[in-house]
Short mmCIF file of N, CA and C in Angstrom, two decimals:
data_model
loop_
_atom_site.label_atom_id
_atom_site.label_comp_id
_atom_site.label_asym_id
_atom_site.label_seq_id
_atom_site.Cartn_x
_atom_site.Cartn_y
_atom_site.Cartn_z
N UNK D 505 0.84 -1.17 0.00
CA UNK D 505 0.00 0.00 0.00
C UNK D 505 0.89 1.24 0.00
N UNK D 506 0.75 2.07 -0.65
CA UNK D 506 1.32 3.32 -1.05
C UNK D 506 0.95 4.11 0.04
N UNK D 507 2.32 5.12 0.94
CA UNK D 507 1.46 6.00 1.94
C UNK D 507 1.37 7.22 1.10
N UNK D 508 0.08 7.97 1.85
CA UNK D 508 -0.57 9.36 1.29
C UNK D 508 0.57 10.29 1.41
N UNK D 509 0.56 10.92 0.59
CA UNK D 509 0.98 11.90 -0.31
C UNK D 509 0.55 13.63 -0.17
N UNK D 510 0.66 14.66 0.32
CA UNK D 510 -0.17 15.87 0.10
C UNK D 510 0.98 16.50 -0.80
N UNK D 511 0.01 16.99 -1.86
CA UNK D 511 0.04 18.15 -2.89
C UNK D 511 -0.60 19.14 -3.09
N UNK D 512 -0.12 19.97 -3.58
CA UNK D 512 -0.70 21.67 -3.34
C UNK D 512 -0.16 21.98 -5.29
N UNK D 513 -1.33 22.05 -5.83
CA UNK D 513 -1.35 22.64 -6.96
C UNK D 513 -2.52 23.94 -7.09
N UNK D 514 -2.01 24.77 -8.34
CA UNK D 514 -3.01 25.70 -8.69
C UNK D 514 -3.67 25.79 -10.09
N UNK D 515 -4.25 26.57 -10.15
CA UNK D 515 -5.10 26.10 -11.27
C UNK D 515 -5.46 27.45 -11.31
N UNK D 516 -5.61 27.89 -12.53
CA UNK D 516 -5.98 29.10 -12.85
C UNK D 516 -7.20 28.86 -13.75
N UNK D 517 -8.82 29.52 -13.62
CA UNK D 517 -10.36 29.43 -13.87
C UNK D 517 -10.32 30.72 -14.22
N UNK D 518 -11.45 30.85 -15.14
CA UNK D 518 -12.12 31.99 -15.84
C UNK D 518 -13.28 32.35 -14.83
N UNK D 519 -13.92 31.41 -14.63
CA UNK D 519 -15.17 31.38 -13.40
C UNK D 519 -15.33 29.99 -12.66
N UNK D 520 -16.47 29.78 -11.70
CA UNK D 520 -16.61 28.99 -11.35
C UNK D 520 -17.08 28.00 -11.99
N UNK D 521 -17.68 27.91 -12.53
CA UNK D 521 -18.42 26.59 -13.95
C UNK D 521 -16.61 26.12 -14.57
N UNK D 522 -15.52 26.72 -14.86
CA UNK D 522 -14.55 26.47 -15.01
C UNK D 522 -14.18 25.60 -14.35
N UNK D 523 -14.05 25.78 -13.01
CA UNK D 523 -13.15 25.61 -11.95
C UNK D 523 -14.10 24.10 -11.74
N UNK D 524 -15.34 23.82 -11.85
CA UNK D 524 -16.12 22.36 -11.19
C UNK D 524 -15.61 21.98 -12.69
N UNK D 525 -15.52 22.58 -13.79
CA UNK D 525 -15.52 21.38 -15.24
C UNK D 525 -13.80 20.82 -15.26
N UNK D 526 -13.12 21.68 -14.47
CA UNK D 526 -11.37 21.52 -14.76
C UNK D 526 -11.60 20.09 -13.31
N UNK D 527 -12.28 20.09 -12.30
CA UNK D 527 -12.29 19.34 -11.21
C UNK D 527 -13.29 17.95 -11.46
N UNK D 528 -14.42 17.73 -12.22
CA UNK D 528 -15.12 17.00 -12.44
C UNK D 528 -14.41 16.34 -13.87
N UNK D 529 -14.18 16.81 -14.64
CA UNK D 529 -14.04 16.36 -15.96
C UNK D 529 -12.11 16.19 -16.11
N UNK D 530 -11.41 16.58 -15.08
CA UNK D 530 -9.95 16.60 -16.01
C UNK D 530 -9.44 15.72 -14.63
N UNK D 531 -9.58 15.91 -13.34
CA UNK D 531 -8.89 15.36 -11.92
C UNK D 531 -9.71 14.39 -11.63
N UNK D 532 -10.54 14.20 -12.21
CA UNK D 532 -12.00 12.60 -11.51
C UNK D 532 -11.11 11.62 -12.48
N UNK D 533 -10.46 11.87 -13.64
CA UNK D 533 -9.94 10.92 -14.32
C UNK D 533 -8.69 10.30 -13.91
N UNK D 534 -8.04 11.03 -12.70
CA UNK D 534 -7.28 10.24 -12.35
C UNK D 534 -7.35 9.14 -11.17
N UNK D 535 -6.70 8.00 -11.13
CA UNK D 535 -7.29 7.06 -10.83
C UNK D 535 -6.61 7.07 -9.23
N UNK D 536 -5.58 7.73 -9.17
CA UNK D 536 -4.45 7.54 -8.19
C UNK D 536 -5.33 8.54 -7.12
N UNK D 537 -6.20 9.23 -7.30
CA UNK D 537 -6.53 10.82 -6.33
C UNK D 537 -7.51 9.70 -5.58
N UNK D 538 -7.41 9.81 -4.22
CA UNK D 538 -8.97 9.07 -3.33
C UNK D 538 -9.48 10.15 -2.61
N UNK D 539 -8.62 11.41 -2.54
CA UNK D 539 -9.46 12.42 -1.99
C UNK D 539 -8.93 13.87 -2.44
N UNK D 540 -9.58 14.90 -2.45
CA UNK D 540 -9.36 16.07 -2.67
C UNK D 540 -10.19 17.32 -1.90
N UNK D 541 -9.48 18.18 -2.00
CA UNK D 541 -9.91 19.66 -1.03
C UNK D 541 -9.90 20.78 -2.17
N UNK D 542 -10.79 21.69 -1.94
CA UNK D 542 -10.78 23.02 -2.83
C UNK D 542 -10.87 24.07 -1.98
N UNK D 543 -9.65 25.47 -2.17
CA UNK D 543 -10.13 26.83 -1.72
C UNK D 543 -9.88 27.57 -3.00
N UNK D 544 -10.83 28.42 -2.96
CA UNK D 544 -10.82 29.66 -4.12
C UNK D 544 -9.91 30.36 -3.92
N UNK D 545 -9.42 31.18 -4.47
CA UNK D 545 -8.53 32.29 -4.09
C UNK D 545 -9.07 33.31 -4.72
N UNK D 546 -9.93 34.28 -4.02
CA UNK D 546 -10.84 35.52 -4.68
C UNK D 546 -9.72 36.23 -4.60
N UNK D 547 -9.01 36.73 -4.17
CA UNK D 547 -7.87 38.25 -4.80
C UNK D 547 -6.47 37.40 -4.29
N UNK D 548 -5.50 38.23 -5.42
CA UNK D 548 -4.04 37.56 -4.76
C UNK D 548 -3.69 39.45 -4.51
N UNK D 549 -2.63 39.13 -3.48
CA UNK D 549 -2.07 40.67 -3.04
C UNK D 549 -1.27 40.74 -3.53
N UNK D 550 -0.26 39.37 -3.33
CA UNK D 550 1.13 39.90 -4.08
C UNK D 550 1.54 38.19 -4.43
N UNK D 551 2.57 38.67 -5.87
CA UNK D 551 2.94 36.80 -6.14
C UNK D 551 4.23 36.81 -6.43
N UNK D 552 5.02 35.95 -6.69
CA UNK D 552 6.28 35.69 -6.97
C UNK D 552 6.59 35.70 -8.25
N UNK D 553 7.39 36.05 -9.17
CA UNK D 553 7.88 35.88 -10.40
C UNK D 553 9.09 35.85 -10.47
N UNK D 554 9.03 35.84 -11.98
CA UNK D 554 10.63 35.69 -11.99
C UNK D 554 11.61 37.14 -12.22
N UNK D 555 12.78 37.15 -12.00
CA UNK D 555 13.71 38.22 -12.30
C UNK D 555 14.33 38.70 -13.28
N UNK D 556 14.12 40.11 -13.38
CA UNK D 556 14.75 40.45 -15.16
C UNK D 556 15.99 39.96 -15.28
N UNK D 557 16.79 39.57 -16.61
CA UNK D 557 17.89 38.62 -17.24
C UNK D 557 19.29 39.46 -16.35
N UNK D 558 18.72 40.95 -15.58
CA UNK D 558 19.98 41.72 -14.84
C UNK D 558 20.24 40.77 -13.99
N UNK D 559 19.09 40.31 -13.15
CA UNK D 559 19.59 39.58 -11.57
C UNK D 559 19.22 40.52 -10.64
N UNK D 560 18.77 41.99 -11.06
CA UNK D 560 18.46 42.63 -10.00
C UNK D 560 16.69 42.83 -10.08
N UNK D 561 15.87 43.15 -8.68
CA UNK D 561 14.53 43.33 -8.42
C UNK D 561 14.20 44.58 -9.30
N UNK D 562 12.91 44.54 -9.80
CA UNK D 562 12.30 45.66 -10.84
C UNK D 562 12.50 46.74 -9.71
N UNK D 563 12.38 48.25 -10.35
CA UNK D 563 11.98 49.67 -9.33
C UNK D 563 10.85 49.62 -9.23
N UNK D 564 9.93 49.86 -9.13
CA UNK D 564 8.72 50.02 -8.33
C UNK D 564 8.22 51.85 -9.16
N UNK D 565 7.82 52.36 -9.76
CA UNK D 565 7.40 53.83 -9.70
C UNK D 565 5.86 53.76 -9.36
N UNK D 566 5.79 55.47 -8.85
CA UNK D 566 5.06 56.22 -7.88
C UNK D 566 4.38 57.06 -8.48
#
């Protein structure tokens, strides 16, 4: 028996009808999932990206 596993993926939806057709129709097909959890994320504040080819953080203007 295989022990459980937690993963944290994201998924980016247009709306909610998205978000149940990407969860019903694309993740029910896998055979390996026996359980799953959903939170929305209504606003992000701030996210991570990547860094211009300098190596240094963007300026910010005001």
């Amino acid at each position: 028996m295989l022990a459980p596993v937690h993963l944290t993926a994201h998924a980016l939806c247009s709306d909610p009808a998205a978000l149940h057709r990407y969860l019903t129709e694309r993740l029910d097909t896998l055979q390996a999932l026996r359980t799953l959890e959903t939170a929305p994320v209504l606003r992000t504040l701030k996210m991570a990206g990547p860094l211009p080819a300098t190596g240094k953080p963007p300026t910010r203007s005001r």
